[in-house]
C-alpha positions as protocol buffer text, in pm:
chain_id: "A"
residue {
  index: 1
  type: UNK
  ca { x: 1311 y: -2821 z: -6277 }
}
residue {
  index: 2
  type: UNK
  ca { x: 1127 y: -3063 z: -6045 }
}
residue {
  index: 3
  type: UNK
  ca { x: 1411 y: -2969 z: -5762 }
}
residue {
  index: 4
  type: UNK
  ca { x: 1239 y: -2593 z: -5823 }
}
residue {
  index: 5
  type: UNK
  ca { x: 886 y: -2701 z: -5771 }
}
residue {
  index: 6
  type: UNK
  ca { x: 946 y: -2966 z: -5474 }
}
residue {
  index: 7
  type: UNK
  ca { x: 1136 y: -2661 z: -5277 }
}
residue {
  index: 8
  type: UNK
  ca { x: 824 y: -2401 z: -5385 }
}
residue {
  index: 9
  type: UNK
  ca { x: 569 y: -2667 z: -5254 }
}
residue {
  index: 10
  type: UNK
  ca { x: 748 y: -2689 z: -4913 }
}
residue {
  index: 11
  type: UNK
  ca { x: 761 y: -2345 z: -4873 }
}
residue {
  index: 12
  type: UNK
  ca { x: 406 y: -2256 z: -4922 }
}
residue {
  index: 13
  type: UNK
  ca { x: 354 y: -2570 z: -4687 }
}
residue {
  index: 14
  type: UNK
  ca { x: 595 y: -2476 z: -4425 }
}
residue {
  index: 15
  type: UNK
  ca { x: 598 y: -2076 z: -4429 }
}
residue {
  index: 16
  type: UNK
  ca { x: 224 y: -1962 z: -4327 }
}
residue {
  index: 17
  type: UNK
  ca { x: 231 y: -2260 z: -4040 }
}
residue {
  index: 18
  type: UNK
  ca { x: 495 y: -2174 z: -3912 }
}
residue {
  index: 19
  type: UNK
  ca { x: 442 y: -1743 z: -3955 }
}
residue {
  index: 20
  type: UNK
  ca { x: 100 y: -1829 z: -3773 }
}
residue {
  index: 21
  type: UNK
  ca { x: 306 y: -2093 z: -3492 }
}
residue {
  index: 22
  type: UNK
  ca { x: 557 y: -1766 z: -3443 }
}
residue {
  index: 23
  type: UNK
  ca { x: 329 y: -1535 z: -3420 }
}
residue {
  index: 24
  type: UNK
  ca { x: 95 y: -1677 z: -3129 }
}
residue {
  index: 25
  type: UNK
  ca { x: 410 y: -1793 z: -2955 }
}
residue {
  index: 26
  type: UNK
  ca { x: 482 y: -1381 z: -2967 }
}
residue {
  index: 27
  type: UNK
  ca { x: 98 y: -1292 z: -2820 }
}
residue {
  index: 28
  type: UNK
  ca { x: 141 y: -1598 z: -2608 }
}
residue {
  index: 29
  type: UNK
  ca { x: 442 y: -1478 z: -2449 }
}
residue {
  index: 30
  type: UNK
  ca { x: 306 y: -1120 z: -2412 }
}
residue {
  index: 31
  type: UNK
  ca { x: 15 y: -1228 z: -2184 }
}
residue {
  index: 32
  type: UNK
  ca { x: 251 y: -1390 z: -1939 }
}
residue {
  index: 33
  type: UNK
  ca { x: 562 y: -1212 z: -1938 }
}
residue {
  index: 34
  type: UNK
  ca { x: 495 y: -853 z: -2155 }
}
residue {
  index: 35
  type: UNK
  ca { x: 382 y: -531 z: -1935 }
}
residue {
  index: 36
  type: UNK
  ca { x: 48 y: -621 z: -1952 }
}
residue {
  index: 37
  type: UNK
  ca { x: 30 y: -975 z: -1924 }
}
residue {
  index: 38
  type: UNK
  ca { x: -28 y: -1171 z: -1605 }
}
residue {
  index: 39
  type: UNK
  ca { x: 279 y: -1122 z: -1404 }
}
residue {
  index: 40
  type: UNK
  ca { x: 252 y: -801 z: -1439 }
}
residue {
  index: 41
  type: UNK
  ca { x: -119 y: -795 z: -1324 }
}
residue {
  index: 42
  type: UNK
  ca { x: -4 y: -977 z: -1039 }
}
residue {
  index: 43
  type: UNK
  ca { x: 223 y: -737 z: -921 }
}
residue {
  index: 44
  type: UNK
  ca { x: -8 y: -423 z: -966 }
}
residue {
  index: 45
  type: UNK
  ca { x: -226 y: -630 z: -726 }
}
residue {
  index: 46
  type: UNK
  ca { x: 32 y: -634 z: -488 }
}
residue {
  index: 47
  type: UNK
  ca { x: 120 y: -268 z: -525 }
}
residue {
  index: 48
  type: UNK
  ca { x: -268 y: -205 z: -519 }
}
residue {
  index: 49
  type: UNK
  ca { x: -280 y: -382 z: -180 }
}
residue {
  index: 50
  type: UNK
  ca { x: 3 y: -202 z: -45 }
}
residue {
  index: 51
  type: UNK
  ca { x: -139 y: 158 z: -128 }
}
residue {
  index: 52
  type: UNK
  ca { x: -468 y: 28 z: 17 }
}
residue {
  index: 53
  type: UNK
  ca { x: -297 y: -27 z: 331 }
}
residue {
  index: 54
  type: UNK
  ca { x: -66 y: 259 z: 332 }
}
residue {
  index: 55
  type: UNK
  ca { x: -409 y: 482 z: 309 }
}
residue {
  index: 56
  type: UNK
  ca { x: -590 y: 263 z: 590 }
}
residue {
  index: 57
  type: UNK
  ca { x: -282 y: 356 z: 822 }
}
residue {
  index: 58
  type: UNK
  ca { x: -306 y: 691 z: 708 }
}
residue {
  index: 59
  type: UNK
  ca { x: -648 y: 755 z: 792 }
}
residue {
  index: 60
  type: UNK
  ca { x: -617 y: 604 z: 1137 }
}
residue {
  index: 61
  type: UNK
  ca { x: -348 y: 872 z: 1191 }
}
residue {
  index: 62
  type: UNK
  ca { x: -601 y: 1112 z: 1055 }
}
residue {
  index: 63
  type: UNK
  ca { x: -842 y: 1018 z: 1324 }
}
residue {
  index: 64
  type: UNK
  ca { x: -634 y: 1016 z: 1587 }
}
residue {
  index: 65
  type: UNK
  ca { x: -524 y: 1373 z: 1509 }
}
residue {
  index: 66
  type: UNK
  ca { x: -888 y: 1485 z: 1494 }
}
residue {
  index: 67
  type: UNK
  ca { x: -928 y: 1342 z: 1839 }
}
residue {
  index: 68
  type: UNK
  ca { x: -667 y: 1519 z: 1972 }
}
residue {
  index: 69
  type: UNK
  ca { x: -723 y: 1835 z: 1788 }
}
residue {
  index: 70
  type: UNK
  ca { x: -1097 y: 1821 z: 1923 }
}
residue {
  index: 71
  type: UNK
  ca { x: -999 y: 1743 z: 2256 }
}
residue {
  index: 72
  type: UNK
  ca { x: -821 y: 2093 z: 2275 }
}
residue {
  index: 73
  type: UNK
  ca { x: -1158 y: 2280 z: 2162 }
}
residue {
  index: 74
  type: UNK
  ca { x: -1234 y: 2541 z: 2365 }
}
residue {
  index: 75
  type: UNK
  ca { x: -1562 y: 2403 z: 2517 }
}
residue {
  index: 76
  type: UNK
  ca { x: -1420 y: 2046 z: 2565 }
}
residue {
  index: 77
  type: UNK
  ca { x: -1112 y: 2154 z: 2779 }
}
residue {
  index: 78
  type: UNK
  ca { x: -1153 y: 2091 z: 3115 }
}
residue {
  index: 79
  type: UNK
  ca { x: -898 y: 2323 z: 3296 }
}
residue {
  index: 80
  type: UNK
  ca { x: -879 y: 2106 z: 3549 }
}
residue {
  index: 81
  type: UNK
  ca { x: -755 y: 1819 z: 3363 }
}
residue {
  index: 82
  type: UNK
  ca { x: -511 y: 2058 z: 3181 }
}
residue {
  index: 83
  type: UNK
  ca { x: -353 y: 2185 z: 3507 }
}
residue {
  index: 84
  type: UNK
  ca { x: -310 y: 1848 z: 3593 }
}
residue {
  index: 85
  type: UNK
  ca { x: -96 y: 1733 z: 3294 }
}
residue {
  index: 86
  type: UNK
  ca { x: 57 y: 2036 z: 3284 }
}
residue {
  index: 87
  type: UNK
  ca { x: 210 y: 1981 z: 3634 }
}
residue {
  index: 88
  type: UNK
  ca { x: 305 y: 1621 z: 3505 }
}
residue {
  index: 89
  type: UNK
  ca { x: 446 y: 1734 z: 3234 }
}
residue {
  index: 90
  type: UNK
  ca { x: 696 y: 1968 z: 3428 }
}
residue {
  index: 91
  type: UNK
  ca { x: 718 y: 1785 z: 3672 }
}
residue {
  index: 92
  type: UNK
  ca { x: 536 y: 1991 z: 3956 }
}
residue {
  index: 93
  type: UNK
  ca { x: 324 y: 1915 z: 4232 }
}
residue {
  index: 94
  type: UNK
  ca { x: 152 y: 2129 z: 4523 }
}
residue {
  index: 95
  type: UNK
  ca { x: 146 y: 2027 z: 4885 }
}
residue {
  index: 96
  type: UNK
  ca { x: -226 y: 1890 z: 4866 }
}
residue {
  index: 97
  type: UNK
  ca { x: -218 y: 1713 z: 4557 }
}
residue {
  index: 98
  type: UNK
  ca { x: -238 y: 1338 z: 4592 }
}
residue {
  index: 99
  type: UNK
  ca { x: 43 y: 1141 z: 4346 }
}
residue {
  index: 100
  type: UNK
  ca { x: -81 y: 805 z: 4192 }
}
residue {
  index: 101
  type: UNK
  ca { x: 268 y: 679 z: 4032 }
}
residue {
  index: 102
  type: UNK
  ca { x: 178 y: 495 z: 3679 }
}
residue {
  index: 103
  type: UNK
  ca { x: 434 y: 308 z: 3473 }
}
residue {
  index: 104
  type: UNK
  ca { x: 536 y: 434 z: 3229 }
}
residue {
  index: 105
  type: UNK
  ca { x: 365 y: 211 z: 2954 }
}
residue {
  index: 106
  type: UNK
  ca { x: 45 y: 302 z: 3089 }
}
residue {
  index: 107
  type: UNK
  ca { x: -146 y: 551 z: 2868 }
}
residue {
  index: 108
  type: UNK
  ca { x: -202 y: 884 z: 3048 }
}
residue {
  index: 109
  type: UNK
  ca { x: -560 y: 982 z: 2841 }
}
């Protein structure tokens, strides 16, 4: 009989710790390792910088079409610049024309 009671005392004295000790090991865990813990934050940082970037580079693109896009307006074409590059472009020159070699890392507008 006393064997009975000594092993029902240490099981009310040992169960609820150690319930409570596995269960905030379990939360504990989570907010490190789970899908929303830290790591995880971490990484959706990185990913967040990454898309920031990607959209930086993709405005600057963006711009740079509108530039070019603008440049070809109607009322900011100047035909004499376009006959210019278009004889560069195939290659073409008249007798009077005066040509200024460039390299060929050099931008040409």
């Amino acid at each position: 009989m006393q064997i009975g009671r000594f092993f029902r005392r240490v099981i009310r004295a040992v169960v609820p710790p150690l319930a409570f000790l596995s269960i905030a090991g379990y939360f504990g865990w989570n907010a490190t390792q789970g899908d929303h813990g830290m790591q995880a934050y971490q990484q959706q940082l990185g990913l967040l910088e990454q898309a920031k970037q990607a959209r930086t580079d993709a405005q600057a693109e963006q711009n740079a079409w509108k530039r070019r896009v603008n440049g070809l307006r109607e009322n900011t074409l100047d035909t004499d610049i376009l006959d210019e590059r278009a004889r560069a472009m195939l290659n073409m020159a008249n007798r009077n024309d005066v040509v200024v070699p460039y390299d060929r890392r050099d931008p040409l507008f």
